[in-house]
PDB file of N, CA, C and O and ligand atoms in Angstrom:
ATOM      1  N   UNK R   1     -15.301   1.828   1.252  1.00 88.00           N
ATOM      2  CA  UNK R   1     -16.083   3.018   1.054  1.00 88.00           C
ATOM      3  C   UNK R   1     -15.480   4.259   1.686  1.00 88.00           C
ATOM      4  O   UNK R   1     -15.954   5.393   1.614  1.00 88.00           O
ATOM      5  N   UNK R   2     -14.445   3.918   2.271  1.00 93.00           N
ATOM      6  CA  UNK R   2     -13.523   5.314   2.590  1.00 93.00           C
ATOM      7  C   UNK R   2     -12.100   5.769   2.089  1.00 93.00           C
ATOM      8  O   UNK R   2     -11.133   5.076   1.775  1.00 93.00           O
ATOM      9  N   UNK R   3     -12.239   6.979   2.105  1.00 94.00           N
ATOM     10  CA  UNK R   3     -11.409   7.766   0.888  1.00 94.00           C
ATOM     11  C   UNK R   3      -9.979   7.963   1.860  1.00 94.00           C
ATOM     12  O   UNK R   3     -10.063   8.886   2.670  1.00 94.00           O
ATOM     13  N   UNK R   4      -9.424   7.631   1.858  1.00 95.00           N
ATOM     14  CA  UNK R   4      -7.803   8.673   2.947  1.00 95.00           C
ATOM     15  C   UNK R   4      -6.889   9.338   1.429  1.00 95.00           C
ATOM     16  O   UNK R   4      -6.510   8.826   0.376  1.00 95.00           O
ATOM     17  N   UNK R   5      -6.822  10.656   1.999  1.00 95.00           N
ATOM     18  CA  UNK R   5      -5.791  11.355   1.267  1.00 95.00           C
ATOM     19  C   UNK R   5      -4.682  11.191   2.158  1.00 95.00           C
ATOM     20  O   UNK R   5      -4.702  11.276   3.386  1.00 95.00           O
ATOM     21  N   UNK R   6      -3.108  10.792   0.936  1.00 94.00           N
ATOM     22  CA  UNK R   6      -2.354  10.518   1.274  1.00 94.00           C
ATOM     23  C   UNK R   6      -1.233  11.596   0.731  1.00 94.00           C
ATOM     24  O   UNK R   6      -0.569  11.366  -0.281  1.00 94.00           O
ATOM     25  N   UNK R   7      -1.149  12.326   1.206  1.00 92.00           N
ATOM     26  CA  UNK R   7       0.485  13.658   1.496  1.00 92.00           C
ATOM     27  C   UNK R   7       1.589  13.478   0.898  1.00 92.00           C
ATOM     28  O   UNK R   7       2.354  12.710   1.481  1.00 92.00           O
ATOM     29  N   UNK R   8       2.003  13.985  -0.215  1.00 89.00           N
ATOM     30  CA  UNK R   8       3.223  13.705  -0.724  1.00 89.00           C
ATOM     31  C   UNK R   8       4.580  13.226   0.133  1.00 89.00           C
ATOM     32  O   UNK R   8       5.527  12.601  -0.344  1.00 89.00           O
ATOM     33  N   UNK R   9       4.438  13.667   1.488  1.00 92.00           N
ATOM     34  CA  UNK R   9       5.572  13.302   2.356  1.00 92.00           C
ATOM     35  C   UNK R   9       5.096  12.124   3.337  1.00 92.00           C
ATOM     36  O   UNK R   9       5.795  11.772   4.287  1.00 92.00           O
ATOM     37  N   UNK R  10       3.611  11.426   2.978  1.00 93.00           N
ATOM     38  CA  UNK R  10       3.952  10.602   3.879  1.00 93.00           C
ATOM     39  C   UNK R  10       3.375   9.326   3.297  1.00 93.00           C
ATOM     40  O   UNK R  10       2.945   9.323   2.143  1.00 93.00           O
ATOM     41  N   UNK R  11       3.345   7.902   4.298  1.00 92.00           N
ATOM     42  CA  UNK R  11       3.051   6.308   2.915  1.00 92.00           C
ATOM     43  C   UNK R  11       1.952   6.438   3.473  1.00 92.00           C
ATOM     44  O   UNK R  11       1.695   6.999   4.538  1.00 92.00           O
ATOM     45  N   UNK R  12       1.085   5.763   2.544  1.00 94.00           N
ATOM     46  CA  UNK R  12      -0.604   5.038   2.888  1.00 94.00           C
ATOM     47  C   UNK R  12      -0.179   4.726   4.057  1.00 94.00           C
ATOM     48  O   UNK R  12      -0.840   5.626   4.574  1.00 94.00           O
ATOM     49  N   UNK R  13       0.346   4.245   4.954  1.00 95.00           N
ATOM     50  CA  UNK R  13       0.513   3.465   5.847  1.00 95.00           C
ATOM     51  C   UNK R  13       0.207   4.519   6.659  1.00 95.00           C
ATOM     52  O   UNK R  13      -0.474   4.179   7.626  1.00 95.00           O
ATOM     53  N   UNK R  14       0.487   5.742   6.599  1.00 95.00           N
ATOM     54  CA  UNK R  14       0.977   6.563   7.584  1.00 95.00           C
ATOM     55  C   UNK R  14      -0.733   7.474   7.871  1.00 95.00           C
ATOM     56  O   UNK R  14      -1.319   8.007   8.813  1.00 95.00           O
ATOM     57  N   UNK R  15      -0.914   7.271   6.752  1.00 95.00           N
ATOM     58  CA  UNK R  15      -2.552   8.579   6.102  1.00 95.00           C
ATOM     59  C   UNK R  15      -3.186   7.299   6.841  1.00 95.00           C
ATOM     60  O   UNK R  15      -3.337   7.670   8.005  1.00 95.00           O
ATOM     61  N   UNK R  16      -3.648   5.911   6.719  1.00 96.00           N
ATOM     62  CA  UNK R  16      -3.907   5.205   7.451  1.00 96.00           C
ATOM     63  C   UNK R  16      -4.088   5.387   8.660  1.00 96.00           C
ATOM     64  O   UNK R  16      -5.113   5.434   9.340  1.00 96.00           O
ATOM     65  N   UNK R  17      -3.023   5.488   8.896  1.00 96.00           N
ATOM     66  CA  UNK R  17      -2.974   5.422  10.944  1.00 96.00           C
ATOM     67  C   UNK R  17      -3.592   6.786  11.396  1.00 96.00           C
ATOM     68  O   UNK R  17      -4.178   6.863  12.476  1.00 96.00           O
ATOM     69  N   UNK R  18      -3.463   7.831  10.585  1.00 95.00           N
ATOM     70  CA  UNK R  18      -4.232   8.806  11.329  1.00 95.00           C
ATOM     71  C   UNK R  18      -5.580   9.015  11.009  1.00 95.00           C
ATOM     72  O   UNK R  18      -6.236   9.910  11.543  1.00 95.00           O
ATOM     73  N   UNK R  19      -6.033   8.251  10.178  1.00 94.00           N
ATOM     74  CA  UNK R  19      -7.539   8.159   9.817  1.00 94.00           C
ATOM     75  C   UNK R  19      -7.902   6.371  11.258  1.00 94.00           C
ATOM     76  O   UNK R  19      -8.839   5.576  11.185  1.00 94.00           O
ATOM     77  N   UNK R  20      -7.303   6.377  11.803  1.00 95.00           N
ATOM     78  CA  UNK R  20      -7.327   4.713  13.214  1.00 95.00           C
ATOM     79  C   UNK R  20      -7.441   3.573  12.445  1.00 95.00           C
ATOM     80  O   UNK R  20      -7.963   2.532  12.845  1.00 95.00           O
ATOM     81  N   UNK R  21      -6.785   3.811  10.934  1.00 95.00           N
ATOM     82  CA  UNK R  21      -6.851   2.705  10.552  1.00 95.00           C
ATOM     83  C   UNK R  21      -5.586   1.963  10.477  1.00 95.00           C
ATOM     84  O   UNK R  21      -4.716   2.300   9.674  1.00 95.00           O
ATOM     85  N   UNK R  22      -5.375   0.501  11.650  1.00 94.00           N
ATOM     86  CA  UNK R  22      -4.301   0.276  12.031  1.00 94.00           C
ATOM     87  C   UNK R  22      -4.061  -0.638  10.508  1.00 94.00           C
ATOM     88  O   UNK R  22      -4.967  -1.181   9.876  1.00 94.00           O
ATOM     89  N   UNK R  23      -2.504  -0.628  10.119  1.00 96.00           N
ATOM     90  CA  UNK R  23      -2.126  -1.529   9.353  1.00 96.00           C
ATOM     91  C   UNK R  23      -0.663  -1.752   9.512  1.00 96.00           C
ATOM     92  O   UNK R  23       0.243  -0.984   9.188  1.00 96.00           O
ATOM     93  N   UNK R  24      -0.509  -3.834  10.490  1.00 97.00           N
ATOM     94  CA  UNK R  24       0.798  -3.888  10.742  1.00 97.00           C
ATOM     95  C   UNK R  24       1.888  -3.711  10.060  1.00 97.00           C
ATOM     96  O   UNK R  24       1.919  -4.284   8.970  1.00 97.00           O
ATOM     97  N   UNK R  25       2.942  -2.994  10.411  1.00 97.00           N
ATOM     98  CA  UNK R  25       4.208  -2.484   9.906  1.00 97.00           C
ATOM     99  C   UNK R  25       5.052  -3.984  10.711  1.00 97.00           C
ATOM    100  O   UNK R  25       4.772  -4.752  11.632  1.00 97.00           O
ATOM    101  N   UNK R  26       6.459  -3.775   9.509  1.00 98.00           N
ATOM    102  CA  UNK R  26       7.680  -3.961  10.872  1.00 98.00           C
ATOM    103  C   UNK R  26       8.990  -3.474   9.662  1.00 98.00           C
ATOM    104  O   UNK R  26       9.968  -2.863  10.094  1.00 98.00           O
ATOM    105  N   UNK R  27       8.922  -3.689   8.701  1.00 98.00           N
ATOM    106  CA  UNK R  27      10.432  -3.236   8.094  1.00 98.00           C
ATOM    107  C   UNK R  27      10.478  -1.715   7.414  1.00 98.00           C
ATOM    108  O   UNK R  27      11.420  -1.045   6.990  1.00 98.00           O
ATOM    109  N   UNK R  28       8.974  -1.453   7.502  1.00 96.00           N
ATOM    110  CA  UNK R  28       8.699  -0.074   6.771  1.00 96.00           C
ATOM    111  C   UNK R  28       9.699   0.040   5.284  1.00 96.00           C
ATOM    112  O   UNK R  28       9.876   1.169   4.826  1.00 96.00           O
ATOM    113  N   UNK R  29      10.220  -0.957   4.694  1.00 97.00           N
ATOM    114  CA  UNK R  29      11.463  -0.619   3.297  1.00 97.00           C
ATOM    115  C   UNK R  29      10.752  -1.351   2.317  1.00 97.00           C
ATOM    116  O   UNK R  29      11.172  -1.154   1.177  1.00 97.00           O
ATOM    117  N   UNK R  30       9.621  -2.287   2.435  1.00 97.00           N
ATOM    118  CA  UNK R  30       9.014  -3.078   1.423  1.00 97.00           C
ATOM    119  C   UNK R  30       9.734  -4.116   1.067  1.00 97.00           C
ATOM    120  O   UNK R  30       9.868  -4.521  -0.088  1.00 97.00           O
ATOM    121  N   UNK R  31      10.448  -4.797   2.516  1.00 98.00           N
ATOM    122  CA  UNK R  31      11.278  -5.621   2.252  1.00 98.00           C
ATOM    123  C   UNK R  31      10.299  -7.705   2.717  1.00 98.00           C
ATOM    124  O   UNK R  31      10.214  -8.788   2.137  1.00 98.00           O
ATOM    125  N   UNK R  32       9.708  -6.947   4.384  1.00 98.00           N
ATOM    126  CA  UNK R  32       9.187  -7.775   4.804  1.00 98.00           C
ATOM    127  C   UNK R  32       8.054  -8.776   4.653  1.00 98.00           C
ATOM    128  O   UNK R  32       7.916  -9.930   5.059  1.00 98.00           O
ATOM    129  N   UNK R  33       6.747  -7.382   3.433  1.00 98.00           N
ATOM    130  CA  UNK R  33       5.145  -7.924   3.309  1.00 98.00           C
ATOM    131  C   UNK R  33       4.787  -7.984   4.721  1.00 98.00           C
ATOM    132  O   UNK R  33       3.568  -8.148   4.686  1.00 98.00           O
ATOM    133  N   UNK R  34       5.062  -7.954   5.661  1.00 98.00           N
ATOM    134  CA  UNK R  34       4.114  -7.447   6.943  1.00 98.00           C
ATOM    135  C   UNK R  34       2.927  -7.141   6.360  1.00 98.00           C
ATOM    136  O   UNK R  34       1.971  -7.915   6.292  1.00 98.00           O
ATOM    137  N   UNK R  35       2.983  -5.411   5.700  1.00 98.00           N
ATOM    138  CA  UNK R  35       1.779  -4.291   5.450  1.00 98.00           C
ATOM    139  C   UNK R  35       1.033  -4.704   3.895  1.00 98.00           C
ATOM    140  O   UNK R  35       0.081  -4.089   3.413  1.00 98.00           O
ATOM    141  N   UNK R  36       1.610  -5.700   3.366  1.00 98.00           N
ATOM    142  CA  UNK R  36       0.983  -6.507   2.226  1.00 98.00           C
ATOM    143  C   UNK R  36      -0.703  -6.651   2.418  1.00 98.00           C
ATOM    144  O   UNK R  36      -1.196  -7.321   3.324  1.00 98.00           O
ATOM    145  N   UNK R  37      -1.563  -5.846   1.328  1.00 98.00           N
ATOM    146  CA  UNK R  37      -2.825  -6.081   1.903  1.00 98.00           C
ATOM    147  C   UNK R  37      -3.665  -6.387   0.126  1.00 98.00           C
ATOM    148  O   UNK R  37      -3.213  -5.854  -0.887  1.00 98.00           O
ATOM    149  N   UNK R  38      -4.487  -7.010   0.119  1.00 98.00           N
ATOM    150  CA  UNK R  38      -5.302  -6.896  -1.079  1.00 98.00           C
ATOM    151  C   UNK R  38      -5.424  -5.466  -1.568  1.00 98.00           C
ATOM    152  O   UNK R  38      -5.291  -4.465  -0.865  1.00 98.00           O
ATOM    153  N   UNK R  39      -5.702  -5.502  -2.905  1.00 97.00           N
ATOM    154  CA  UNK R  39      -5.740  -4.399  -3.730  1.00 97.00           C
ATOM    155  C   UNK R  39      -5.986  -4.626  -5.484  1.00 97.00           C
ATOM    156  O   UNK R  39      -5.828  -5.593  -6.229  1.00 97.00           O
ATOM    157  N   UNK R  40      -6.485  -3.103  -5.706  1.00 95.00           N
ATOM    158  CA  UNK R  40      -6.357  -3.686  -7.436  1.00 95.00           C
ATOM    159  C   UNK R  40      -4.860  -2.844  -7.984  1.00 95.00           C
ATOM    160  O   UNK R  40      -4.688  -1.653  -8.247  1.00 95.00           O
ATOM    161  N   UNK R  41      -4.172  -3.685  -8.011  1.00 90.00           N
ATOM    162  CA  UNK R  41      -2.467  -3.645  -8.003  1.00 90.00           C
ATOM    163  C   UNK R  41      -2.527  -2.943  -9.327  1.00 90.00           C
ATOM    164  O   UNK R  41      -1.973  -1.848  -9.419  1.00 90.00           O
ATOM    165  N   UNK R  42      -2.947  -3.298 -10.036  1.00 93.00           N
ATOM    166  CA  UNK R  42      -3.174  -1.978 -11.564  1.00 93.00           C
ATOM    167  C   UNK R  42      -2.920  -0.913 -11.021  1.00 93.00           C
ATOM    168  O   UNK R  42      -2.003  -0.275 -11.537  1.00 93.00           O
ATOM    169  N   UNK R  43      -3.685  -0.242  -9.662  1.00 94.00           N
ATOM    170  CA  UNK R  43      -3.558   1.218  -9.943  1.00 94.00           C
ATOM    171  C   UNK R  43      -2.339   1.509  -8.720  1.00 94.00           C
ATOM    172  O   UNK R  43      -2.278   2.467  -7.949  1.00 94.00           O
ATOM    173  N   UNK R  44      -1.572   0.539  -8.818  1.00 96.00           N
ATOM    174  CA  UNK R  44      -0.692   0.888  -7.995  1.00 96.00           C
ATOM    175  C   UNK R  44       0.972   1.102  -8.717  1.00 96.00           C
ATOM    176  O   UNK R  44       1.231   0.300  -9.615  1.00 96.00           O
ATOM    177  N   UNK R  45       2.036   2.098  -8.371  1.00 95.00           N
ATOM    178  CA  UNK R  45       3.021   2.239  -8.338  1.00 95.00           C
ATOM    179  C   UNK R  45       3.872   1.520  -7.130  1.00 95.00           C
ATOM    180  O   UNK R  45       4.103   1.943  -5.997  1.00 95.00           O
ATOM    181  N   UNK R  46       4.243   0.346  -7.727  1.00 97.00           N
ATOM    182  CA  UNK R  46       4.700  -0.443  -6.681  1.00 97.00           C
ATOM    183  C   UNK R  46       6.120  -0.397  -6.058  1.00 97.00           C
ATOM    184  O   UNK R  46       6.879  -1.001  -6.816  1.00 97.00           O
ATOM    185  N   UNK R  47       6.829   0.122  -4.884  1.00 96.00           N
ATOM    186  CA  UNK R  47       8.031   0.628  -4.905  1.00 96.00           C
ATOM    187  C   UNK R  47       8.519  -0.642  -3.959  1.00 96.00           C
ATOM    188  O   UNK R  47       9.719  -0.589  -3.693  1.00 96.00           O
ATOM    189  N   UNK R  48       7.547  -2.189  -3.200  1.00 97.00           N
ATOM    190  CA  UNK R  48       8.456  -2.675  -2.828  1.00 97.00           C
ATOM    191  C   UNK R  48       9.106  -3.841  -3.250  1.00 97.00           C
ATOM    192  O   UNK R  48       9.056  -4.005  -4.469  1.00 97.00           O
ATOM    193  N   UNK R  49       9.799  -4.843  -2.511  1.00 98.00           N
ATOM    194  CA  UNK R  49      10.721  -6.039  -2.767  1.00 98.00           C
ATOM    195  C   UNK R  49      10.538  -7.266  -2.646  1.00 98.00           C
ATOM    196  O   UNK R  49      11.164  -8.320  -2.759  1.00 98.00           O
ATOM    197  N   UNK R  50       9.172  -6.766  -2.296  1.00 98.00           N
ATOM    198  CA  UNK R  50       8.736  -8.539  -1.992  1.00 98.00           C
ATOM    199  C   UNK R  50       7.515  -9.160  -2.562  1.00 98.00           C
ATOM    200  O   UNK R  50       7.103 -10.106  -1.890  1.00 98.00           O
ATOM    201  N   UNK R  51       6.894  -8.904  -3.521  1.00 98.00           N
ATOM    202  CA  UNK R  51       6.474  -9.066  -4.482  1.00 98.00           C
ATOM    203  C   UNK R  51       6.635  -9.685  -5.726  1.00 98.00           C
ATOM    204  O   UNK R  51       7.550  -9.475  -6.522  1.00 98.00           O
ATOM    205  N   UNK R  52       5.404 -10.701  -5.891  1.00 98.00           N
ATOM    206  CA  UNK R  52       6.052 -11.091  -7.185  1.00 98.00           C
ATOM    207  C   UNK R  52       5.331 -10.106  -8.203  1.00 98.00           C
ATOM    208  O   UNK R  52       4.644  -9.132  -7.896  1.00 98.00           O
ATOM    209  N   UNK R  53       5.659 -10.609  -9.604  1.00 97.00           N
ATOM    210  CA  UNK R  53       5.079  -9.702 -10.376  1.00 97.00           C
ATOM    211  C   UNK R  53       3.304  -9.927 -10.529  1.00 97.00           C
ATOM    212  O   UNK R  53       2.407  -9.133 -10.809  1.00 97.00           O
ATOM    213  N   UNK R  54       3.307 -11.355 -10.211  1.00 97.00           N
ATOM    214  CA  UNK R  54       1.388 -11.952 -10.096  1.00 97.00           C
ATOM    215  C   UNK R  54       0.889 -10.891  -8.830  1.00 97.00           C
ATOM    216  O   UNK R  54      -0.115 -10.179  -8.836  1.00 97.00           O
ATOM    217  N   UNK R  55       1.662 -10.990  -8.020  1.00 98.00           N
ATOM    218  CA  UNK R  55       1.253 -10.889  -6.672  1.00 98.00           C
ATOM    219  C   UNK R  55       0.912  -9.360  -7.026  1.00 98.00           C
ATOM    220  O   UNK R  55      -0.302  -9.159  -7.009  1.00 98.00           O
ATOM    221  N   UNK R  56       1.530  -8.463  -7.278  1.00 97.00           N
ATOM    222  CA  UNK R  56       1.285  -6.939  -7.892  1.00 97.00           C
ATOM    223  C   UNK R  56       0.034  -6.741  -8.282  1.00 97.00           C
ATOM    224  O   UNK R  56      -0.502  -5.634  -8.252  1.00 97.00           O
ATOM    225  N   UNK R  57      -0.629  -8.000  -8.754  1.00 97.00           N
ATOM    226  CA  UNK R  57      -1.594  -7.842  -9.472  1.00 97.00           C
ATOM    227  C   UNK R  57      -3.054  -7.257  -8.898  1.00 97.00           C
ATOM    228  O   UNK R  57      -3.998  -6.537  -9.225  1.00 97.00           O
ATOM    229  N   UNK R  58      -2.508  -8.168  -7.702  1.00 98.00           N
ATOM    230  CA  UNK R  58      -4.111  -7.974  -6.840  1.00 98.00           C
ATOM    231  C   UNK R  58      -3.789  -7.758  -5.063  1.00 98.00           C
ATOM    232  O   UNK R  58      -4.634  -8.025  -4.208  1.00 98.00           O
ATOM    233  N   UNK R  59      -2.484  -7.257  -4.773  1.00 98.00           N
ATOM    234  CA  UNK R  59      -1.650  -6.722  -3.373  1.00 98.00           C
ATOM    235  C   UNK R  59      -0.626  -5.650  -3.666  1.00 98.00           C
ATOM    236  O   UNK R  59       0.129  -5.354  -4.592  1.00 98.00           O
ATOM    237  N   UNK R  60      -0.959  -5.169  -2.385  1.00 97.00           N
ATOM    238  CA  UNK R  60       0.066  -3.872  -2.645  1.00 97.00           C
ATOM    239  C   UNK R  60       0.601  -4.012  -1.212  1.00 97.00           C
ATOM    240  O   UNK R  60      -0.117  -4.396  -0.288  1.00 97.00           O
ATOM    241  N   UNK R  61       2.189  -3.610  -1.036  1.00 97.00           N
ATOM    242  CA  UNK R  61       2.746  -3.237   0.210  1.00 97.00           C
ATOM    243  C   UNK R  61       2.381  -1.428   0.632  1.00 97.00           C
ATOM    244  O   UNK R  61       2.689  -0.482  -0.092  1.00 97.00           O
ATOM    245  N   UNK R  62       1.756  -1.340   1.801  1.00 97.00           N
ATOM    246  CA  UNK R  62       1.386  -0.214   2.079  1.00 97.00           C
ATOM    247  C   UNK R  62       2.322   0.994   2.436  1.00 97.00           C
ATOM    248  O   UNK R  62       2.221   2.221   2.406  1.00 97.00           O
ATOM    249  N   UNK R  63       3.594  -0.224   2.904  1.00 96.00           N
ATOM    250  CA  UNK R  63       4.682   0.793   3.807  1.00 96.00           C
ATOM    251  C   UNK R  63       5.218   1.820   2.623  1.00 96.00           C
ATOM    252  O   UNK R  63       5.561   2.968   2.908  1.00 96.00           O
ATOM    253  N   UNK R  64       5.267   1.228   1.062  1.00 96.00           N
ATOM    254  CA  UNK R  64       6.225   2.218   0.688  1.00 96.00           C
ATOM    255  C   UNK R  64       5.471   1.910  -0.889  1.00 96.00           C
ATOM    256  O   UNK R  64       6.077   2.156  -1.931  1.00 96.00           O
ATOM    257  N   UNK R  65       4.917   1.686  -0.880  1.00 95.00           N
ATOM    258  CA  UNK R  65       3.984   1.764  -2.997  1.00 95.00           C
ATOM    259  C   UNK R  65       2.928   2.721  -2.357  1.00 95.00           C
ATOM    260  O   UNK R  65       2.556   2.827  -1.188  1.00 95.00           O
ATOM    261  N   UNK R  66       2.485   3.527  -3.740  1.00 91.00           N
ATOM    262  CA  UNK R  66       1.738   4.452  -3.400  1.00 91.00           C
ATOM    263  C   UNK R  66       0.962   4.124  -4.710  1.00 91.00           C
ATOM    264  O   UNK R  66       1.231   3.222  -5.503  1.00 91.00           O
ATOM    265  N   UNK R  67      -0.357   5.300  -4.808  1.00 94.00           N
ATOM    266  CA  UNK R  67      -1.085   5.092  -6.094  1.00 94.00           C
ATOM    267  C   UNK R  67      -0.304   5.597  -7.461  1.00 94.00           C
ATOM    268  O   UNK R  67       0.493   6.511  -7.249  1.00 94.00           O
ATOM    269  N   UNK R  68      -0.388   5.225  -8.596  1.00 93.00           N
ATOM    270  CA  UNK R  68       0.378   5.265  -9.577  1.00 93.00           C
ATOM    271  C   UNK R  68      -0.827   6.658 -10.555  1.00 93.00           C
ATOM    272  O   UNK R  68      -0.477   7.111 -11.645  1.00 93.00           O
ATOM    273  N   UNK R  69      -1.776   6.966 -10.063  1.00 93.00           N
ATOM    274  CA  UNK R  69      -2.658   8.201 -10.880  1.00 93.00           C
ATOM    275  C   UNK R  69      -3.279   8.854  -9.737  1.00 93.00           C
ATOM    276  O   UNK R  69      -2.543   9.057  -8.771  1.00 93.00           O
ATOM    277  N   UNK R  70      -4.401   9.193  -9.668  1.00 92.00           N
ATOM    278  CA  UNK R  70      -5.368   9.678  -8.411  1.00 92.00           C
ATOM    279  C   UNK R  70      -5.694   9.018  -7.648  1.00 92.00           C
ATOM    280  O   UNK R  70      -6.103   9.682  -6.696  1.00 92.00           O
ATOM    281  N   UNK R  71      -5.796   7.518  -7.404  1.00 94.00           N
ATOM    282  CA  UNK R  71      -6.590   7.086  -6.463  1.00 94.00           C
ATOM    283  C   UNK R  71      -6.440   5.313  -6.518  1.00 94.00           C
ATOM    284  O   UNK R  71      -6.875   4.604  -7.425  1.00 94.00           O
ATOM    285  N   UNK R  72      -5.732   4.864  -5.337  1.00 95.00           N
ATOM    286  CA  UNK R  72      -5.546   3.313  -5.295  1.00 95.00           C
ATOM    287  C   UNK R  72      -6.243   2.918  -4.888  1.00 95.00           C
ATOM    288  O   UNK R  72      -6.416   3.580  -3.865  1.00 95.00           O
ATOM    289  N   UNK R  73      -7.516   1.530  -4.952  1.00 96.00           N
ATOM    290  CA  UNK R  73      -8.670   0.953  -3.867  1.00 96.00           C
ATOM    291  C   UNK R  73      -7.375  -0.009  -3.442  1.00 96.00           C
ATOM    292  O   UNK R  73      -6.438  -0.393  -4.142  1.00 96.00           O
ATOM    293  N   UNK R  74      -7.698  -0.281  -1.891  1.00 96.00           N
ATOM    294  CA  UNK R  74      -7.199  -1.594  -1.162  1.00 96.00           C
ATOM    295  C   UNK R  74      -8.570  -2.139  -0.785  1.00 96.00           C
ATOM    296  O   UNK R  74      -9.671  -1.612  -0.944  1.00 96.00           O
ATOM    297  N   UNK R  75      -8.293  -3.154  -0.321  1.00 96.00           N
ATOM    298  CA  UNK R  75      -9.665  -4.478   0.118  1.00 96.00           C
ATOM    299  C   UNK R  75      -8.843  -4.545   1.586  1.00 96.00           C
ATOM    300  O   UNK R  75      -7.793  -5.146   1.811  1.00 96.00           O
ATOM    301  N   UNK R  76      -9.678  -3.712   2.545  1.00 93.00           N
ATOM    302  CA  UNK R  76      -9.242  -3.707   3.995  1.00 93.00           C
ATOM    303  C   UNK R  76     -10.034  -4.940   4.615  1.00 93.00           C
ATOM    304  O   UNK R  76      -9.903  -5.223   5.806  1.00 93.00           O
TER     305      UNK R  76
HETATM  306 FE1  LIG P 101       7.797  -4.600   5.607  1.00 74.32          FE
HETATM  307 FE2  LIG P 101       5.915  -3.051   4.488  1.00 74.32          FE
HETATM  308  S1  LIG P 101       6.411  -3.251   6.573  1.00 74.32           S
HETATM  309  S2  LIG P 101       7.135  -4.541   3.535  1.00 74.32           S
END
Protein backbone atom coordinates (compact mmCIF):
# COMPACT_ATOMS: atom_id res chain seq x y z
CA UNK A 1 0.00 0.00 0.00
CA UNK A 2 2.97 2.29 -0.41
CA UNK A 3 3.90 4.23 -3.37
CA UNK A 4 8.04 5.14 -3.60
CA UNK A 5 8.90 7.32 -6.53
CA UNK A 6 11.88 6.20 -8.08
CA UNK A 7 14.41 9.07 -9.90
CA UNK A 8 15.64 8.51 -13.16
CA UNK A 9 19.23 8.42 -11.65
CA UNK A 10 18.63 6.16 -9.05
CA UNK A 11 17.40 1.86 -8.61
CA UNK A 12 14.25 0.93 -6.57
CA UNK A 13 16.73 -0.22 -4.33
CA UNK A 14 17.98 3.07 -3.67
CA UNK A 15 14.17 5.11 -3.54
CA UNK A 16 13.72 2.14 -1.09
CA UNK A 17 16.29 2.85 1.36
CA UNK A 18 15.37 6.35 1.68
CA UNK A 19 11.76 5.76 2.18
CA UNK A 20 13.70 2.92 5.59
CA UNK A 21 12.78 0.46 3.48
CA UNK A 22 15.75 -1.90 3.91
CA UNK A 23 16.28 -4.31 0.89
CA UNK A 24 19.52 -6.65 1.05
CA UNK A 25 22.02 -5.71 -1.63
CA UNK A 26 25.52 -7.31 -2.27
CA UNK A 27 26.47 -7.30 -6.13
CA UNK A 28 24.28 -4.26 -6.97
CA UNK A 29 24.91 -5.61 -11.19
CA UNK A 30 21.87 -8.13 -11.09
CA UNK A 31 24.26 -10.68 -11.04
CA UNK A 32 23.77 -12.19 -7.44
CA UNK A 33 19.53 -12.23 -6.65
CA UNK A 34 20.48 -11.07 -3.15
CA UNK A 35 17.69 -8.01 -3.84
CA UNK A 36 15.39 -10.66 -5.75
CA UNK A 37 11.94 -9.96 -4.20
CA UNK A 38 8.30 -11.04 -5.33
CA UNK A 39 6.55 -8.99 -7.82
CA UNK A 40 4.13 -8.85 -10.78
CA UNK A 41 7.20 -9.24 -13.22
CA UNK A 42 4.77 -8.13 -16.19
CA UNK A 43 5.23 -4.69 -15.22
CA UNK A 44 8.69 -4.94 -14.94
CA UNK A 45 11.70 -4.00 -17.34
CA UNK A 46 14.01 -6.50 -16.28
CA UNK A 47 17.78 -5.45 -16.64
CA UNK A 48 19.23 -8.39 -14.48
CA UNK A 49 21.24 -11.88 -14.93
CA UNK A 50 19.94 -14.03 -12.81
CA UNK A 51 16.74 -14.76 -13.69
CA UNK A 52 15.02 -17.16 -15.39
CA UNK A 53 12.55 -16.25 -17.86
CA UNK A 54 9.53 -18.09 -15.35
CA UNK A 55 11.14 -16.46 -12.59
CA UNK A 56 10.51 -12.79 -14.38
CA UNK A 57 7.24 -13.68 -14.11
CA UNK A 58 6.41 -13.16 -10.60
CA UNK A 59 10.28 -11.57 -9.13
CA UNK A 60 12.10 -8.80 -9.91
CA UNK A 61 15.85 -7.93 -8.95
CA UNK A 62 15.60 -4.53 -7.26
CA UNK A 63 19.31 -3.55 -7.63
CA UNK A 64 19.04 -2.80 -11.31
CA UNK A 65 15.25 -3.66 -13.22
CA UNK A 66 13.08 -0.89 -12.94
CA UNK A 67 9.28 -0.46 -13.93
CA UNK A 68 8.77 -1.00 -17.64
CA UNK A 69 5.47 1.93 -17.77
CA UNK A 70 4.37 4.03 -14.61
CA UNK A 71 4.33 1.92 -11.86
CA UNK A 72 5.86 -1.69 -10.69
CA UNK A 73 3.91 -3.49 -7.48
CA UNK A 74 6.57 -5.68 -5.45
CA UNK A 75 5.12 -8.08 -2.59
CA UNK A 76 7.45 -6.72 0.33
FE1 LIG B 1 22.95 -8.82 -6.66
FE2 LIG B 1 20.75 -7.32 -6.95
S1 LIG B 1 22.24 -7.21 -5.40
S2 LIG B 1 21.33 -9.05 -8.09
Amino acid sequence: GIRVPVAADQSAVQALHEMGIIIPVSCEQGLCGTCVVDAEGEQAEHRDHCLTTAERRRRVALCCSRASGDCLTVHL
